Short mmCIF file of C-alpha atoms in Angstrom, two decimals:
data_model
loop_
_atom_site.label_atom_id
_atom_site.label_comp_id
_atom_site.label_asym_id
_atom_site.label_seq_id
_atom_site.Cartn_x
_atom_site.Cartn_y
_atom_site.Cartn_z
CA MET E 15 -8.48 -24.61 13.94
CA THR E 16 -8.99 -20.87 15.73
CA ARG E 17 -8.40 -19.03 17.56
CA ALA E 18 -10.40 -15.97 18.84
CA ALA E 19 -10.25 -12.66 17.88
CA SER E 20 -6.41 -10.73 19.14
CA PRO E 21 -6.80 -7.94 22.30
CA PRO E 22 -8.51 -3.92 20.04
CA HIS E 23 -5.52 -2.84 18.89
CA ARG E 24 -5.80 1.06 19.85
CA PHE E 25 -6.07 2.33 16.79
CA ASP E 26 -6.37 5.80 17.88
CA THR E 27 -2.84 5.81 19.14
CA PRO E 28 -1.49 8.68 16.70
CA ALA E 29 0.94 7.54 14.52
CA GLY E 30 1.50 10.07 12.22
CA ALA E 31 1.24 10.14 7.88
CA ILE E 32 3.35 9.85 5.21
CA THR E 33 2.30 13.39 4.41
CA ASP E 34 4.99 15.26 7.86
CA VAL E 35 7.44 14.77 5.07
CA PRO E 36 8.23 17.47 3.78
CA GLY E 37 7.40 18.25 0.29
CA ILE E 38 5.47 15.10 0.18
CA GLU E 39 1.47 15.26 -0.96
CA VAL E 40 -1.44 12.25 -0.34
CA GLY E 41 -4.69 12.27 -2.37
CA HIS E 42 -7.39 9.76 -2.85
CA PHE E 43 -9.32 9.19 -5.99
CA THR E 44 -12.57 6.48 -4.56
CA HIS E 45 -15.17 5.43 -6.47
CA ALA E 46 -18.75 6.15 -6.19
CA LEU E 47 -20.24 2.65 -8.81
CA ARG E 48 -18.39 0.05 -6.50
CA PRO E 49 -15.45 -1.09 -4.25
CA THR E 50 -12.03 0.76 -6.26
CA GLY E 51 -9.58 3.74 -6.45
CA CYS E 52 -6.43 5.10 -6.69
CA SER E 53 -3.65 7.31 -4.32
CA VAL E 54 -1.16 9.60 -6.16
CA VAL E 55 1.13 10.06 -3.52
CA LEU E 56 3.12 13.71 -5.36
CA ALA E 57 6.28 15.37 -4.49
CA ARG E 58 6.19 17.98 -7.20
CA ALA E 59 9.45 19.51 -6.90
CA GLY E 60 10.65 15.45 -7.69
CA ALA E 61 12.52 13.19 -5.66
CA VAL E 62 15.51 10.05 -5.84
CA ALA E 63 13.50 6.75 -5.69
CA GLY E 64 13.69 3.39 -6.18
CA VAL E 65 10.88 0.36 -5.86
CA ASP E 66 11.53 -3.62 -5.37
CA VAL E 67 9.35 -6.46 -6.12
CA ARG E 68 8.51 -9.35 -4.54
CA GLY E 69 5.71 -10.73 -5.42
CA ALA E 70 5.69 -13.03 -8.44
CA ALA E 71 2.85 -11.26 -10.19
CA PRO E 72 3.24 -7.62 -9.99
CA GLY E 73 1.50 -4.97 -12.51
CA THR E 74 3.63 -2.44 -12.78
CA ARG E 75 4.05 0.80 -14.51
CA GLU E 76 8.14 2.93 -14.91
CA THR E 77 10.48 0.40 -13.01
CA GLU E 78 12.89 -0.32 -14.51
CA LEU E 79 13.43 3.69 -14.70
CA LEU E 80 14.99 3.50 -11.54
CA ALA E 81 16.75 0.80 -11.37
CA PRO E 82 20.20 1.24 -9.63
CA SER E 83 22.23 2.49 -13.40
CA ASN E 84 19.05 3.38 -15.02
CA THR E 85 19.58 7.10 -16.15
CA VAL E 86 16.96 8.63 -14.47
CA GLU E 87 17.55 10.01 -11.12
CA GLN E 88 14.04 11.64 -9.74
CA VAL E 89 10.24 10.95 -10.35
CA HIS E 90 7.72 13.74 -9.94
CA ALA E 91 4.61 11.46 -8.65
CA ILE E 92 4.09 7.52 -7.28
CA VAL E 93 0.33 5.76 -7.98
CA LEU E 94 -1.31 2.85 -6.71
CA ALA E 95 -4.43 1.70 -8.56
CA GLY E 96 -6.92 -1.26 -8.03
CA GLY E 97 -8.44 -2.69 -10.38
CA SER E 98 -5.41 -4.97 -12.03
CA ALA E 99 -3.80 -4.17 -15.25
CA PHE E 100 -6.41 -1.91 -15.71
CA GLY E 101 -5.23 0.54 -13.39
CA LEU E 102 -2.27 1.03 -15.18
CA ASP E 103 -4.24 4.08 -16.52
CA ALA E 104 -4.77 6.27 -13.45
CA ALA E 105 -0.49 7.12 -13.93
CA GLY E 106 -2.30 8.52 -17.42
CA GLY E 107 -4.46 11.50 -15.34
CA VAL E 108 -1.28 11.92 -14.13
CA MET E 109 0.78 13.25 -16.06
CA ARG E 110 -1.91 15.23 -17.13
CA TRP E 111 -2.20 17.25 -14.37
CA LEU E 112 1.62 17.30 -13.96
CA ASP E 113 1.88 18.29 -17.54
CA GLN E 114 -0.95 21.49 -17.07
CA ARG E 115 1.58 22.81 -14.14
CA GLY E 116 4.49 22.82 -16.15
CA ILE E 117 6.68 19.38 -13.63
CA GLY E 118 8.76 16.87 -15.38
CA ILE E 119 12.15 16.56 -16.58
CA PRO E 120 13.62 18.65 -19.51
CA VAL E 121 14.11 16.50 -22.33
CA GLY E 122 13.97 19.45 -25.53
CA PRO E 123 11.00 21.40 -25.43
CA VAL E 124 9.28 19.84 -23.54
CA ARG E 125 9.12 18.22 -20.20
CA VAL E 126 7.90 15.13 -19.06
CA PRO E 127 6.60 13.92 -15.53
CA ILE E 128 8.01 10.76 -13.86
CA VAL E 129 4.86 8.42 -12.43
CA PRO E 130 5.94 4.91 -12.30
CA ALA E 131 3.07 3.12 -10.85
CA ALA E 132 1.37 -0.20 -9.05
CA VAL E 133 -1.81 -1.83 -8.95
CA LEU E 134 -3.69 -4.69 -7.08
CA PHE E 135 -6.59 -6.31 -8.18
CA ASP E 136 -9.92 -5.63 -6.63
CA LEU E 137 -11.82 -6.96 -9.82
CA VAL E 138 -14.81 -9.18 -7.27
CA LEU E 139 -16.09 -6.69 -5.98
CA GLY E 140 -19.41 -5.42 -7.61
CA ASP E 141 -18.59 -4.48 -11.42
CA GLY E 142 -15.44 -5.94 -12.10
CA ARG E 143 -15.75 -3.52 -16.15
CA ILE E 144 -15.99 -0.76 -13.20
CA ARG E 145 -11.74 0.29 -12.94
CA PRO E 146 -9.53 3.95 -12.51
CA ASP E 147 -8.93 5.17 -15.72
CA ALA E 148 -7.08 8.92 -16.49
CA GLY E 149 -9.47 10.58 -14.98
CA ALA E 150 -9.82 8.84 -11.41
CA GLY E 151 -5.23 9.62 -11.65
CA TYR E 152 -5.83 13.27 -12.86
CA ALA E 153 -9.47 13.59 -10.05
CA ALA E 154 -5.70 11.83 -7.43
CA CYS E 155 -4.52 15.47 -7.27
CA GLU E 156 -6.69 17.74 -7.32
CA ALA E 157 -7.52 16.57 -4.05
CA ALA E 158 -4.55 16.45 -3.41
CA SER E 159 -2.73 17.94 -0.35
CA ALA E 160 0.05 17.55 2.56
CA THR E 161 -2.46 16.77 5.89
CA PRO E 162 -2.90 13.75 6.88
CA PRO E 163 -4.63 11.53 3.86
CA GLN E 164 -7.55 9.46 4.47
CA GLU E 165 -7.56 5.87 6.15
CA GLY E 166 -9.51 2.25 4.94
CA CYS E 167 -11.82 1.33 1.96
CA VAL E 168 -11.03 5.11 -0.09
CA GLY E 169 -8.57 5.15 -3.03
CA ALA E 170 -6.24 2.07 -4.27
CA GLY E 171 -7.48 0.39 -0.91
CA ALA E 172 -10.69 1.24 -1.73
CA GLY E 173 -10.99 -2.92 -2.55
CA ALA E 174 -8.55 -4.72 -0.51
CA ALA E 175 -8.85 -7.72 1.06
CA VAL E 176 -6.58 -9.18 3.15
CA GLY E 177 -6.77 -13.37 4.42
CA LYS E 178 -7.91 -15.15 1.28
CA LEU E 179 -5.24 -19.02 0.86
CA PHE E 180 -9.70 -21.23 2.60
CA GLY E 181 -12.01 -18.21 0.17
CA LEU E 182 -12.84 -15.09 -1.39
CA GLY E 183 -16.05 -15.89 1.03
CA ARG E 184 -13.60 -15.96 4.66
CA ALA E 185 -11.62 -13.26 3.74
CA MET E 186 -12.17 -10.29 5.60
CA LYS E 187 -11.86 -6.95 4.41
CA GLY E 188 -7.66 -5.12 3.60
CA GLY E 189 -7.73 -0.86 2.83
CA ILE E 190 -5.33 1.33 2.71
CA GLY E 191 -2.99 3.04 6.05
CA THR E 192 -0.29 5.15 6.85
CA ALA E 193 2.43 6.07 9.29
CA SER E 194 5.72 7.32 10.15
CA VAL E 195 8.75 7.46 12.75
CA ARG E 196 11.09 10.93 12.92
CA VAL E 197 15.06 10.01 14.65
CA GLY E 198 16.24 13.65 14.96
CA ASP E 199 16.09 15.01 12.33
CA VAL E 200 14.80 13.13 9.93
CA THR E 201 11.52 11.11 8.06
CA VAL E 202 10.46 8.39 7.29
CA GLY E 203 6.99 8.62 6.50
CA ALA E 204 4.89 5.12 4.07
CA LEU E 205 1.72 4.63 2.83
CA VAL E 206 0.70 1.11 2.10
CA ALA E 207 -2.87 -0.37 0.17
CA CYS E 208 -3.01 -3.93 1.75
CA ASN E 209 -4.94 -6.30 0.18
CA ALA E 210 -2.67 -9.65 0.91
CA LEU E 211 -3.52 -13.30 0.51
CA GLY E 212 -2.46 -14.32 4.39
CA ASP E 213 -3.19 -12.20 7.17
CA VAL E 214 -2.01 -9.25 8.93
CA ILE E 215 -0.94 -9.88 11.91
CA ASP E 216 0.69 -7.68 15.26
CA PRO E 217 4.14 -7.31 14.73
CA ASP E 218 4.97 -7.03 18.31
CA THR E 219 2.88 -9.65 19.75
CA GLY E 220 2.72 -11.48 16.37
CA ALA E 221 -1.61 -12.11 17.82
CA VAL E 222 -4.03 -11.96 14.06
CA LEU E 223 -5.97 -8.56 13.56
CA ALA E 224 -7.60 -9.00 9.72
CA GLY E 225 -7.38 -12.72 7.97
CA ALA E 226 -8.71 -15.55 6.69
CA ARG E 227 -11.83 -16.62 9.18
CA SER E 228 -13.44 -20.04 10.78
CA GLU E 229 -16.16 -21.77 8.45
CA ASP E 230 -18.43 -20.27 10.94
CA GLY E 231 -17.04 -16.72 9.85
CA ARG E 232 -16.53 -15.99 13.63
CA SER E 233 -13.31 -16.13 14.64
CA LEU E 234 -9.97 -15.22 13.07
CA LEU E 235 -8.21 -18.79 12.13
CA ASP E 236 -4.57 -18.04 11.81
CA THR E 237 -3.31 -18.59 8.34
CA ARG E 238 0.21 -19.61 9.49
CA ARG E 239 -0.74 -22.59 12.14
CA SER E 240 -2.97 -24.16 9.77
CA LEU E 241 -0.89 -24.20 6.58
CA LEU E 242 1.93 -25.93 8.84
CA ALA E 243 -1.43 -28.15 10.27
CA GLY E 244 -1.49 -29.44 6.62
CA ILE E 245 -4.85 -27.95 6.63
CA THR E 246 -5.40 -27.68 3.14
CA PRO E 247 -5.89 -23.70 1.23
CA LYS E 248 -7.22 -23.30 -1.41
CA PRO E 249 -6.45 -22.77 -5.12
CA MET E 250 -5.55 -18.48 -5.74
CA LEU E 251 -5.24 -16.85 -9.33
CA ALA E 252 -1.97 -15.68 -9.81
CA GLY E 253 -2.14 -11.92 -8.88
CA ALA E 254 -4.98 -11.67 -6.90
CA ASN E 255 -3.87 -10.19 -4.35
CA THR E 256 -1.47 -7.82 -3.65
CA SER E 257 -0.13 -5.22 -1.04
CA ILE E 258 1.55 -1.78 -3.30
CA GLY E 259 3.61 0.88 -1.44
CA VAL E 260 5.12 3.53 -0.42
CA VAL E 261 7.72 4.86 1.48
CA ALA E 262 8.82 8.61 1.65
CA THR E 263 12.16 10.59 3.76
CA ASP E 264 13.06 13.51 3.51
CA ALA E 265 16.81 12.76 4.39
CA THR E 266 19.21 13.22 1.15
CA ILE E 267 20.34 9.45 -0.62
CA THR E 268 21.94 8.49 -3.12
CA LYS E 269 19.28 6.47 -6.16
CA ALA E 270 21.63 3.36 -4.87
CA GLN E 271 20.00 4.06 -1.09
CA CYS E 272 16.55 4.74 -2.31
CA HIS E 273 16.42 0.86 -3.68
CA ARG E 274 17.87 -1.09 -0.25
CA LEU E 275 14.48 1.47 1.34
CA ALA E 276 12.88 -0.30 -0.35
CA GLN E 277 14.03 -3.09 0.63
CA ALA E 278 13.43 -2.79 4.16
CA ALA E 279 10.14 -1.55 3.21
CA HIS E 280 9.12 -4.71 1.98
CA ASP E 281 11.03 -6.06 6.00
CA GLY E 282 7.83 -4.32 7.54
CA LEU E 283 5.51 -5.24 4.84
CA ALA E 284 6.83 -9.62 6.21
CA ARG E 285 6.21 -8.59 10.00
CA ALA E 286 2.91 -7.56 9.79
CA VAL E 287 1.72 -10.26 6.70
CA ASN E 288 1.93 -13.80 7.08
CA PRO E 289 2.10 -16.11 4.69
CA VAL E 290 4.37 -12.20 2.54
CA HIS E 291 5.44 -12.41 -0.67
CA THR E 292 3.49 -15.05 -2.56
CA VAL E 293 3.24 -16.41 -6.25
CA SER E 294 -0.18 -15.10 -5.91
CA ASP E 295 0.63 -10.99 -4.79
CA GLY E 296 2.70 -8.47 -6.75
CA ASP E 297 3.70 -6.79 -3.75
CA THR E 298 5.85 -4.33 -4.40
CA PHE E 299 6.73 -0.90 -2.46
CA PHE E 300 8.89 2.89 -3.67
CA ALA E 301 11.20 5.11 -1.73
CA LEU E 302 11.37 8.90 -2.11
CA SER E 303 14.21 10.97 -1.09
CA THR E 304 13.33 14.72 -0.97
CA ALA E 305 15.98 15.54 0.45
CA ARG E 306 15.18 18.20 2.96
CA VAL E 307 17.57 17.74 5.22
CA ASP E 308 21.28 16.76 3.92
CA ALA E 309 22.15 14.33 7.10
CA HIS E 310 21.10 11.42 8.19
CA PRO E 311 21.78 8.86 11.08
CA GLY E 312 23.04 5.87 8.61
CA MET E 313 21.53 3.51 6.60
CA VAL E 314 20.55 1.24 9.32
CA VAL E 315 18.98 3.66 11.59
CA LEU E 316 16.81 4.35 7.47
CA ALA E 317 15.81 0.63 6.89
CA THR E 318 14.68 0.25 10.82
CA MET E 319 12.15 3.31 10.52
CA ALA E 320 11.00 2.31 6.93
CA ALA E 321 10.22 -0.87 7.66
CA GLU E 322 8.67 0.40 11.64
CA ALA E 323 6.07 2.59 9.23
CA VAL E 324 5.74 -0.43 6.85
CA ALA E 325 4.43 -2.33 9.57
CA ARG E 326 2.65 -0.01 11.82
CA ALA E 327 1.08 1.43 8.61
CA THR E 328 -0.40 -2.09 7.35
CA VAL E 329 -1.52 -2.09 10.93
CA ARG E 330 -3.98 0.84 10.65
CA ALA E 331 -4.67 0.03 6.83
CA VAL E 332 -6.27 -2.74 8.14
CA LEU E 333 -7.82 -1.21 11.74
CA ALA E 334 -9.61 1.71 9.46
CA ALA E 335 -11.29 0.14 6.78
CA THR E 336 -14.92 -1.03 6.85
CA GLY E 337 -16.90 -3.95 6.49
CA TRP E 338 -18.75 -4.77 2.45
CA ARG E 339 -21.18 -6.46 1.63
CA GLY E 340 -22.83 -7.44 -1.50
CA GLY E 341 -23.56 -10.00 -4.50
CA GLY E 342 -23.88 -12.74 -1.80
CA LEU E 343 -20.20 -11.67 -0.67
CA GLU E 344 -18.83 -10.48 3.11
CA LEU E 345 -15.97 -9.84 4.21
CA PRO E 346 -16.73 -7.97 7.48
CA ALA E 347 -13.53 -4.92 8.83
CA ALA E 348 -11.29 -5.93 11.94
CA ARG E 349 -13.43 -3.42 14.76
CA GLU E 350 -16.25 -5.59 13.27
CA LEU E 351 -15.50 -9.01 13.61
CA ARG E 352 -14.03 -7.55 17.07
CA ARG E 353 -17.10 -6.54 18.25
CA SER E 354 -19.16 -9.66 17.78
#
């Protein structure tokens, strides 16, 4: 069962960025020796935070402290990284960078930076012994700014791939994307590294934008319809995929409300990825509030904004991606498949 590629999606349409939220900075580190890297979302003044994990195979650090009933209220950075569990080392470099600048929670005579992290699996592209480490996290902080971050195959999205249910040889290149939504005085932004097992779809039309390809590799195979038609997927290792991201807002909300916002972020992922939250994904979203705007339009509106920003950022992650070829593996990008 094959379907033609969907009509071109306008990537050049302004979508905003997570850095449209005051108090948020983003920096990428992309390894020069193979497609992997990390991305840091900085909140130097601290931000109230929450997290929600939906995938069955997550790789995370410092997520338990973000539970609404636990003591710590604020974080100072979030790290998204490739390299599977090895990539969690990048958070140590971010802590060192923040510590050198006196940023952290006062604990006796010292300040302790709070840096939760999540990772995705990209070890099959190139030499898997090369992974993001503490130096990579430090370099991402050095590169951070409030300008719109680069999208595509950079940072945590450098080694991402999508549409792997029928084998990696029929998958396509993933990446990292960003978007923002504004209602009144409030902004919600998202940063998403998309390394999904499933396809990425246009949430407005349902058309597949990137994902599993036909056996000849020339067209898209609509994974959802194929599975429902009884086509058997390839066996997948747990944790060999995963989409991870951050939503941020300038609205003043509580830690419990940040948890709800992180849950809403997954609604946006589910609109742009199908199938989603599988046993082979570790899908994780963090939510941040910089509290720069006193009022907010209510949690229903904020959750709607978060889901929309995540869906748009996920689409942009694959539309900004470039193809990868190496070691006998070819992962075309969405833009390349459309042209062919």
